[in-house]
Short mmCIF file of C-alpha atoms in Angstrom, two decimals:
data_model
loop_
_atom_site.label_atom_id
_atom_site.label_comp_id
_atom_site.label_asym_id
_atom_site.label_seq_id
_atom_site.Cartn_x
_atom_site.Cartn_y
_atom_site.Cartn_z
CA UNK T 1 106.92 117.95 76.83
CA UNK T 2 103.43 119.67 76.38
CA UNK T 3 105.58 122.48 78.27
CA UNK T 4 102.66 125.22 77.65
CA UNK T 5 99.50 122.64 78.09
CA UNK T 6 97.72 121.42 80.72
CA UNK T 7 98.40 117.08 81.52
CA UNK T 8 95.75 115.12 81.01
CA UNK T 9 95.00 113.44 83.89
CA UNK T 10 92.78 109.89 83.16
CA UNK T 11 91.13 107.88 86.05
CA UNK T 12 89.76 104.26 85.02
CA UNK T 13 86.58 102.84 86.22
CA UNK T 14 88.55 99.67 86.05
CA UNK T 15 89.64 97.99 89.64
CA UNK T 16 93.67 99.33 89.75
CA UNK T 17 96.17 96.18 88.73
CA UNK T 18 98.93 95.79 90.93
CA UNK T 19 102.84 94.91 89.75
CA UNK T 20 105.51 94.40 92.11
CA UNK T 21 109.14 95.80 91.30
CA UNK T 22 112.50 94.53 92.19
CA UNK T 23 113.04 97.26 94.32
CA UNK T 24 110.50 96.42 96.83
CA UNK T 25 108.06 98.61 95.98
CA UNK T 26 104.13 98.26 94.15
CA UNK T 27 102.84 99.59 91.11
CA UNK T 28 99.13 100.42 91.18
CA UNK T 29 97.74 101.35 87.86
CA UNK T 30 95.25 100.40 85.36
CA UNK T 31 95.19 97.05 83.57
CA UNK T 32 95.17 99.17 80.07
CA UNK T 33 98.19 100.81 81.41
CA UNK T 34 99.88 97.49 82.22
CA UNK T 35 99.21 96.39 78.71
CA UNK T 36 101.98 98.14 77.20
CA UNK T 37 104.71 96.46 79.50
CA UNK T 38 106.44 94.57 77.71
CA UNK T 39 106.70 97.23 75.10
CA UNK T 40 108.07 99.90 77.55
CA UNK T 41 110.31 96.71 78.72
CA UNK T 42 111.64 96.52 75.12
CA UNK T 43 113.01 99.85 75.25
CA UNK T 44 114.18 100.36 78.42
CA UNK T 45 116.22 97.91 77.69
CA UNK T 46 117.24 99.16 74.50
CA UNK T 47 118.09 102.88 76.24
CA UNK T 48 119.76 100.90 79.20
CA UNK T 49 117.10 102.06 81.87
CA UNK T 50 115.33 98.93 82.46
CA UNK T 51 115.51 99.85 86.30
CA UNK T 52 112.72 102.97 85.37
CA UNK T 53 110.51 100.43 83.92
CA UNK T 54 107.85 101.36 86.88
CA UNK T 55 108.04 104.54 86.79
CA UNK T 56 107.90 105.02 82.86
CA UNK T 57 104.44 102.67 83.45
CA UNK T 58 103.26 105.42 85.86
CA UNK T 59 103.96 108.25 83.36
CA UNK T 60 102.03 106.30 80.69
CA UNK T 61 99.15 106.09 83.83
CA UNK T 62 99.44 109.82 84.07
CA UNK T 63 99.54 111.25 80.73
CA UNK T 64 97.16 108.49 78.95
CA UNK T 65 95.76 106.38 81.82
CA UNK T 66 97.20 104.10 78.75
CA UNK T 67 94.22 103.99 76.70
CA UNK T 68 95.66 106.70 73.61
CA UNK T 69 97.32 106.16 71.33
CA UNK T 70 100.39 108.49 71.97
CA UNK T 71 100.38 106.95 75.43
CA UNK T 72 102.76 108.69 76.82
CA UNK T 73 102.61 111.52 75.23
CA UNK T 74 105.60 112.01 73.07
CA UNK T 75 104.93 113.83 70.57
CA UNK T 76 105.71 117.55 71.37
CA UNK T 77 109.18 116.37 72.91
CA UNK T 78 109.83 115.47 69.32
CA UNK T 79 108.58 119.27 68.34
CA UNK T 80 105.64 117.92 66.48
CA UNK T 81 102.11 118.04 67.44
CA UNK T 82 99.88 116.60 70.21
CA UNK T 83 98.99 113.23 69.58
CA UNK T 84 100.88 113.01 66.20
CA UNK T 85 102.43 109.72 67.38
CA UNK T 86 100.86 106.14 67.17
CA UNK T 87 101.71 103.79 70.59
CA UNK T 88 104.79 102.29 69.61
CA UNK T 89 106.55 105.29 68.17
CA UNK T 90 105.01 106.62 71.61
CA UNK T 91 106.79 104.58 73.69
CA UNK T 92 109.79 104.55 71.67
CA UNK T 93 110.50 108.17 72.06
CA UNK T 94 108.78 108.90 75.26
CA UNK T 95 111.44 106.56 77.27
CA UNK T 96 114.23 107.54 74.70
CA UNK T 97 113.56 110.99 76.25
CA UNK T 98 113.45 109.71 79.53
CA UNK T 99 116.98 107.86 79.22
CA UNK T 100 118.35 111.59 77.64
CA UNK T 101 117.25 113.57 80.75
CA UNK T 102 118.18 110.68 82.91
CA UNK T 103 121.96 111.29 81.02
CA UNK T 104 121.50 115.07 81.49
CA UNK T 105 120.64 114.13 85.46
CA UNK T 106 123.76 112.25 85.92
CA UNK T 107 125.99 114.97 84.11
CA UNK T 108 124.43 117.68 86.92
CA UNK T 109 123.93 115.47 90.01
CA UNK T 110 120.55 115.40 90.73
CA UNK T 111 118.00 113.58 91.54
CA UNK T 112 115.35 110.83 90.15
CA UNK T 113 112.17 113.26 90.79
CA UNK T 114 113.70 116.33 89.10
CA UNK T 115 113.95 114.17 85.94
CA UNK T 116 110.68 112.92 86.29
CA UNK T 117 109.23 116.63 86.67
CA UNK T 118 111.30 117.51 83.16
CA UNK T 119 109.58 114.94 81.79
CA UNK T 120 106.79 117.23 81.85
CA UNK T 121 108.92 120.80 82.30
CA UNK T 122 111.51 119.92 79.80
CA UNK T 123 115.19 119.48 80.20
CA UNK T 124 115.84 123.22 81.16
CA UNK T 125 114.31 122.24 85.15
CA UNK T 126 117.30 120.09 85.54
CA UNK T 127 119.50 122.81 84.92
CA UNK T 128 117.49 125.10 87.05
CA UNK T 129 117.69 122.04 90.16
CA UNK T 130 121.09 121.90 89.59
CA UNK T 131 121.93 125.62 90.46
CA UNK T 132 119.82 125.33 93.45
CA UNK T 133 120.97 122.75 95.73
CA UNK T 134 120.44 119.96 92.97
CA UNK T 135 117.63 118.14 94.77
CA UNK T 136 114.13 118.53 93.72
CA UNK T 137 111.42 120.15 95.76
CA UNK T 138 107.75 121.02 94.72
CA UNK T 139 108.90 124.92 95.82
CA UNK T 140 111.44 124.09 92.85
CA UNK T 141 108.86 123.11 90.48
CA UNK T 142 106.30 125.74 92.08
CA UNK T 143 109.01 128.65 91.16
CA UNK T 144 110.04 126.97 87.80
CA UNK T 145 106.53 127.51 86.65
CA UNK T 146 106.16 130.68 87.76
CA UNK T 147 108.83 132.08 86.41
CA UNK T 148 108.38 130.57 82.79
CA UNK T 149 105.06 131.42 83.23
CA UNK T 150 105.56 135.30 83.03
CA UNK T 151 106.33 134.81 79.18
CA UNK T 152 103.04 133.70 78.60
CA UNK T 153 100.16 136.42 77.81
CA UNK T 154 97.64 136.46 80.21
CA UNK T 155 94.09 136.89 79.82
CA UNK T 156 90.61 136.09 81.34
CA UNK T 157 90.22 132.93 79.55
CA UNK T 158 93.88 132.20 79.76
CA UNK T 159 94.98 133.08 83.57
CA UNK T 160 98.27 132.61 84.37
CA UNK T 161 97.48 129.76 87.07
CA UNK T 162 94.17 128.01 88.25
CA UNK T 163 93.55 126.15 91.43
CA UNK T 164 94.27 122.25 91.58
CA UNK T 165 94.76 119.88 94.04
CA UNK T 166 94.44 122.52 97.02
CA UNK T 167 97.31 124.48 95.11
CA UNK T 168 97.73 126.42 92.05
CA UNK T 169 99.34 125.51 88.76
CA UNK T 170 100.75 127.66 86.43
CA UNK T 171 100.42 127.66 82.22
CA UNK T 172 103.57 126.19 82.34
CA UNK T 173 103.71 122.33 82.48
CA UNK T 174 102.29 120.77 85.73
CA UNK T 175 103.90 121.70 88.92
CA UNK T 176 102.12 118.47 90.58
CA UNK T 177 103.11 116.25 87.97
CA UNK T 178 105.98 114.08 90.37
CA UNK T 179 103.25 114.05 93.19
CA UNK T 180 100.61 112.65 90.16
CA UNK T 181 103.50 109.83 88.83
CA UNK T 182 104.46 108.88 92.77
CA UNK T 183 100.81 108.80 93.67
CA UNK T 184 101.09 105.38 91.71
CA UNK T 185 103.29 103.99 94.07
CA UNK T 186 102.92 102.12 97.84
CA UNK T 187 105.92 100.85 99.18
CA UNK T 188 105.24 97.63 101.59
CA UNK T 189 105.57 97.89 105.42
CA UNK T 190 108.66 96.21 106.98
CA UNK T 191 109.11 93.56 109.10
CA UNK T 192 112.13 92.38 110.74
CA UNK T 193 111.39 88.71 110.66
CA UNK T 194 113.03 87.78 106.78
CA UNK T 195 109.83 85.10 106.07
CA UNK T 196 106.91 87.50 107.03
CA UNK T 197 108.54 89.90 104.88
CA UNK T 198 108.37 87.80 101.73
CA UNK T 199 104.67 86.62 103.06
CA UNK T 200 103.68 90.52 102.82
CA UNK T 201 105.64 91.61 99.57
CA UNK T 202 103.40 88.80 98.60
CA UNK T 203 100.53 89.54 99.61
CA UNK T 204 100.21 93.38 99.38
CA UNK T 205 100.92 92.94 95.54
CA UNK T 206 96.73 92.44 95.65
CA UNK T 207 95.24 95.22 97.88
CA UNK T 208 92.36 96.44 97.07
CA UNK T 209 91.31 93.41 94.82
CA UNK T 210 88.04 91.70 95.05
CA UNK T 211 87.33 89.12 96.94
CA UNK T 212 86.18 86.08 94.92
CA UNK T 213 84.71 82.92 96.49
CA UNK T 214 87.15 80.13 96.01
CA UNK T 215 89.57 82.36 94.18
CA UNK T 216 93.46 81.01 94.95
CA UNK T 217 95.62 82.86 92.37
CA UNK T 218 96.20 86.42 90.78
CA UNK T 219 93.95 84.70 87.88
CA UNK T 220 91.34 84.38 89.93
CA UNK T 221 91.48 86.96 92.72
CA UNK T 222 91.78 85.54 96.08
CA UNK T 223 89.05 84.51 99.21
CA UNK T 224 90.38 84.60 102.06
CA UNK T 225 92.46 81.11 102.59
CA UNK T 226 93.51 81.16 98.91
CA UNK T 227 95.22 84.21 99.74
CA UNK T 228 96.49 82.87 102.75
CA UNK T 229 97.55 80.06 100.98
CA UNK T 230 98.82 81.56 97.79
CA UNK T 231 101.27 84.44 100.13
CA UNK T 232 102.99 81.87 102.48
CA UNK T 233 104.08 79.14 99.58
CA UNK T 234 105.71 82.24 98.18
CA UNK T 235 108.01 81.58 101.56
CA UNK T 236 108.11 77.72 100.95
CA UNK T 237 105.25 77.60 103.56
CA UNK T 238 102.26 75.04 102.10
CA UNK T 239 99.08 75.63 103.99
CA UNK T 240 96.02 73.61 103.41
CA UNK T 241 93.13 75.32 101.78
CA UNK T 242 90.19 75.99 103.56
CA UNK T 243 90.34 78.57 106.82
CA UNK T 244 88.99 75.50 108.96
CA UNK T 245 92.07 73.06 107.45
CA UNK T 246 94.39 75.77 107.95
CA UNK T 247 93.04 76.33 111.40
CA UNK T 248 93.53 72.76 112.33
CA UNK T 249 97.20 72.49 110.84
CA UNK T 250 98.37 75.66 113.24
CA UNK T 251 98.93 75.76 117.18
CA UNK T 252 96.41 77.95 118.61
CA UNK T 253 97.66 80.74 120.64
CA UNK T 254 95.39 83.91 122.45
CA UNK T 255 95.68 86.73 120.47
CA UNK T 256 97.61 88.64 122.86
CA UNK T 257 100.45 85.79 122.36
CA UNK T 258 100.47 86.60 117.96
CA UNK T 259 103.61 87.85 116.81
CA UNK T 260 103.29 89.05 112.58
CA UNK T 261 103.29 86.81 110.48
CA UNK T 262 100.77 83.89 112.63
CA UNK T 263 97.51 83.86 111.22
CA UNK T 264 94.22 84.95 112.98
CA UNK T 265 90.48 82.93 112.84
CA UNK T 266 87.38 83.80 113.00
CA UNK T 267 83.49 81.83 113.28
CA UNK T 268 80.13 82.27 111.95
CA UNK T 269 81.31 85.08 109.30
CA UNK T 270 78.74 83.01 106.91
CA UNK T 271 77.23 79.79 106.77
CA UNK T 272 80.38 77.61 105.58
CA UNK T 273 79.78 74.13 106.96
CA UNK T 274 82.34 74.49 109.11
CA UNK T 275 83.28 76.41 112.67
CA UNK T 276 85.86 78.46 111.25
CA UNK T 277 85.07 80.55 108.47
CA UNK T 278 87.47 83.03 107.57
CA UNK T 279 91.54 83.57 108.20
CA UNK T 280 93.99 86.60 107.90
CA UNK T 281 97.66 87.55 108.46
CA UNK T 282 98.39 89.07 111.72
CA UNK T 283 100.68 91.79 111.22
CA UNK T 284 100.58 93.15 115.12
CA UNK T 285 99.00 95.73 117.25
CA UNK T 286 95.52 94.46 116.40
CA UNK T 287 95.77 94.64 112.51
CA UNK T 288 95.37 91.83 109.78
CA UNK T 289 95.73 91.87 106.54
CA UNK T 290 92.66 89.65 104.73
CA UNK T 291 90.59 88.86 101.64
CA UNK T 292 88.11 91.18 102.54
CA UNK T 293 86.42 93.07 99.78
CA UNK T 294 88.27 94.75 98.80
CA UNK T 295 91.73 92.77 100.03
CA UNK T 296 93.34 95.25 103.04
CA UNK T 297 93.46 96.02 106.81
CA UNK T 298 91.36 95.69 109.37
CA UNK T 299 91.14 96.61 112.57
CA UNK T 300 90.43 93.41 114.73
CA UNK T 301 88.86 95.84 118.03
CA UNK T 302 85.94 96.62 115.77
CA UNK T 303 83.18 95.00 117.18
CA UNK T 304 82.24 92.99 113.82
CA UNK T 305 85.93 91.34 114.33
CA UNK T 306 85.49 90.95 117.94
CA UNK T 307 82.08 89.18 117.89
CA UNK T 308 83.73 86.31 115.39
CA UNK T 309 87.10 85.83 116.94
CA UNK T 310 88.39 82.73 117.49
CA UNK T 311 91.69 83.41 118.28
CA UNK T 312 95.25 83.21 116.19
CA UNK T 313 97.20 80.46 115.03
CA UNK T 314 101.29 79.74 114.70
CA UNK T 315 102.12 77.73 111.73
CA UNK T 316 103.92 74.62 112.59
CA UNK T 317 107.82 74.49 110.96
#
């Protein structure tokens, strides 16, 4: 669809909302974008391609950031004009197409990203994968364009590519557009230990979210015990509240003893009332993972971390 325009590309001012998937991996998109879940739920169930739910989200971040009407940008596949459809009738027909090329995919043998670059090529690129090796590659959608491209009359105010994203992109579609839908995606690091893995699938669900003083829940946002707190229950594991209480309910071990998954402590990061002022999940080789602000990494050798250390703590089972 929109085979001879340019995608829209929308960036929110809004903090990114995260989702978690069944297959392990984390949507990051816009809360407007997330609004229309249950709708896009609704019919991928009804096209039998609930699985794609994600990734039909991330097309709806791409083409609409979710905040048209047409959100994801339907219209043309029906042959009528941009914008012509209202959100429902959107999202009806935007992940009926989906389903059709996902059909047309199976019938040829390739893969997930070819059908998600014919969601913006049109069905022919699956066809055109399929005669060469039938696994997609951006040289693939790089020579796709080009060659539908030389159709297309070229002049000054209509070239027949222009620079983007340290590449070029041709008048046809958007060669980037499976990079721009899989930019949406973060896929959590593994651990071998079964519990710290569902502490982390847990707890990565809210990088890059504020930090909010006395925040314990996604409703909330998190400080730094709540999200302590709120990622180990998720692996039966009830930890007391505060960073000092959780402190006191672990056996304290040097650093150089933490395996991932114990928790480290720190002092005097602000006037609390207590010794022990602030907690994170070790995750090994001198990283956490904490309700900083934003909630991410650190790097506990930085000498902000190593003025404040206290040390790290094994929860007691």
């Amino acid at each position: 669809m929109g085979l001879l325009a340019f995608v829209a590309i929308f960036i929110s001012d809004d903090a990114p909302s995260y989702k978690s998937f069944s297959d392990g991996s984390t949507l990051s998109v816009s809360a407007d974008t997330l609004q229309h879940q249950a709708m896009v739920e609704k019919y991928a169930q009804e096209y039998g391609i609930s699985e794609y739910v994600s990734i039909l989200l991330a097309i709806i971040e791409v083409e609409s950031g979710g905040r048209l009407p047409d959100v994801m940008q339907s219209s043309e596949s029906l042959g009528l004009p941009p914008n012509t459809l209202d959100t429902e009738a959107s999202i009806q027909q935007g992940v009926r197409y989906f389903a059709d090329l996902l059909q047309s995919a199976k019938r040829y043998g390739v893969d997930d990203d070819t059908v998600i670059q014919a969601y913006n090529y049109g069905g022919g690129f699956i066809g055109y994968v399929a005669n060469r090796g039938k696994q997609y590659s951006f040289k693939l959608a790089e020579d796709f364009a080009k060659e539908r491209a030389n159709g297309i009359k070229v002049t000054y105010s209509n070239p027949i590519a222009v620079q983007q994203n340290g590449g070029w992109r041709y008048r046809y579609g958007n060669m980037f557009y499976v990079q721009l839908v899989r930019q949406y995606f973060t896929t959590p690091i593994q651990f071998d230990n079964e519990l710290v893995q569902l502490v982390m699938n847990e707890a990565l669900k809210y990088e890059g979210w504020r930090y909010v003083f006395g925040g314990d829940n996604p409703t909330t946002s998190f400080d730094c015990s709540g999200l302590t707190q709120w990622s180990y229950r998720k692996a039966d594991i009830h930890l007391p509240r505060t960073a000092q209480q959780q402190y006191d309910a672990t056996e304290h071990i040097p650093l150089a003893q933490a395996k991932a998954g114990d928790l480290v402590f720190f002092h005097s990061t602000y006037d609390a009332g207590t010794y022990v002022t602030h907690v994170g999940i070790y995750l090994g080789n001198n990283q956490m993972y904490n309700a900083g602000d934003p909630i991410g990494y650190d790097d506990l050798t930085s000498p902000y971390w190593q003025k404040h250390l206290i040390g790290a703590g094994r929860i007691k089972r």
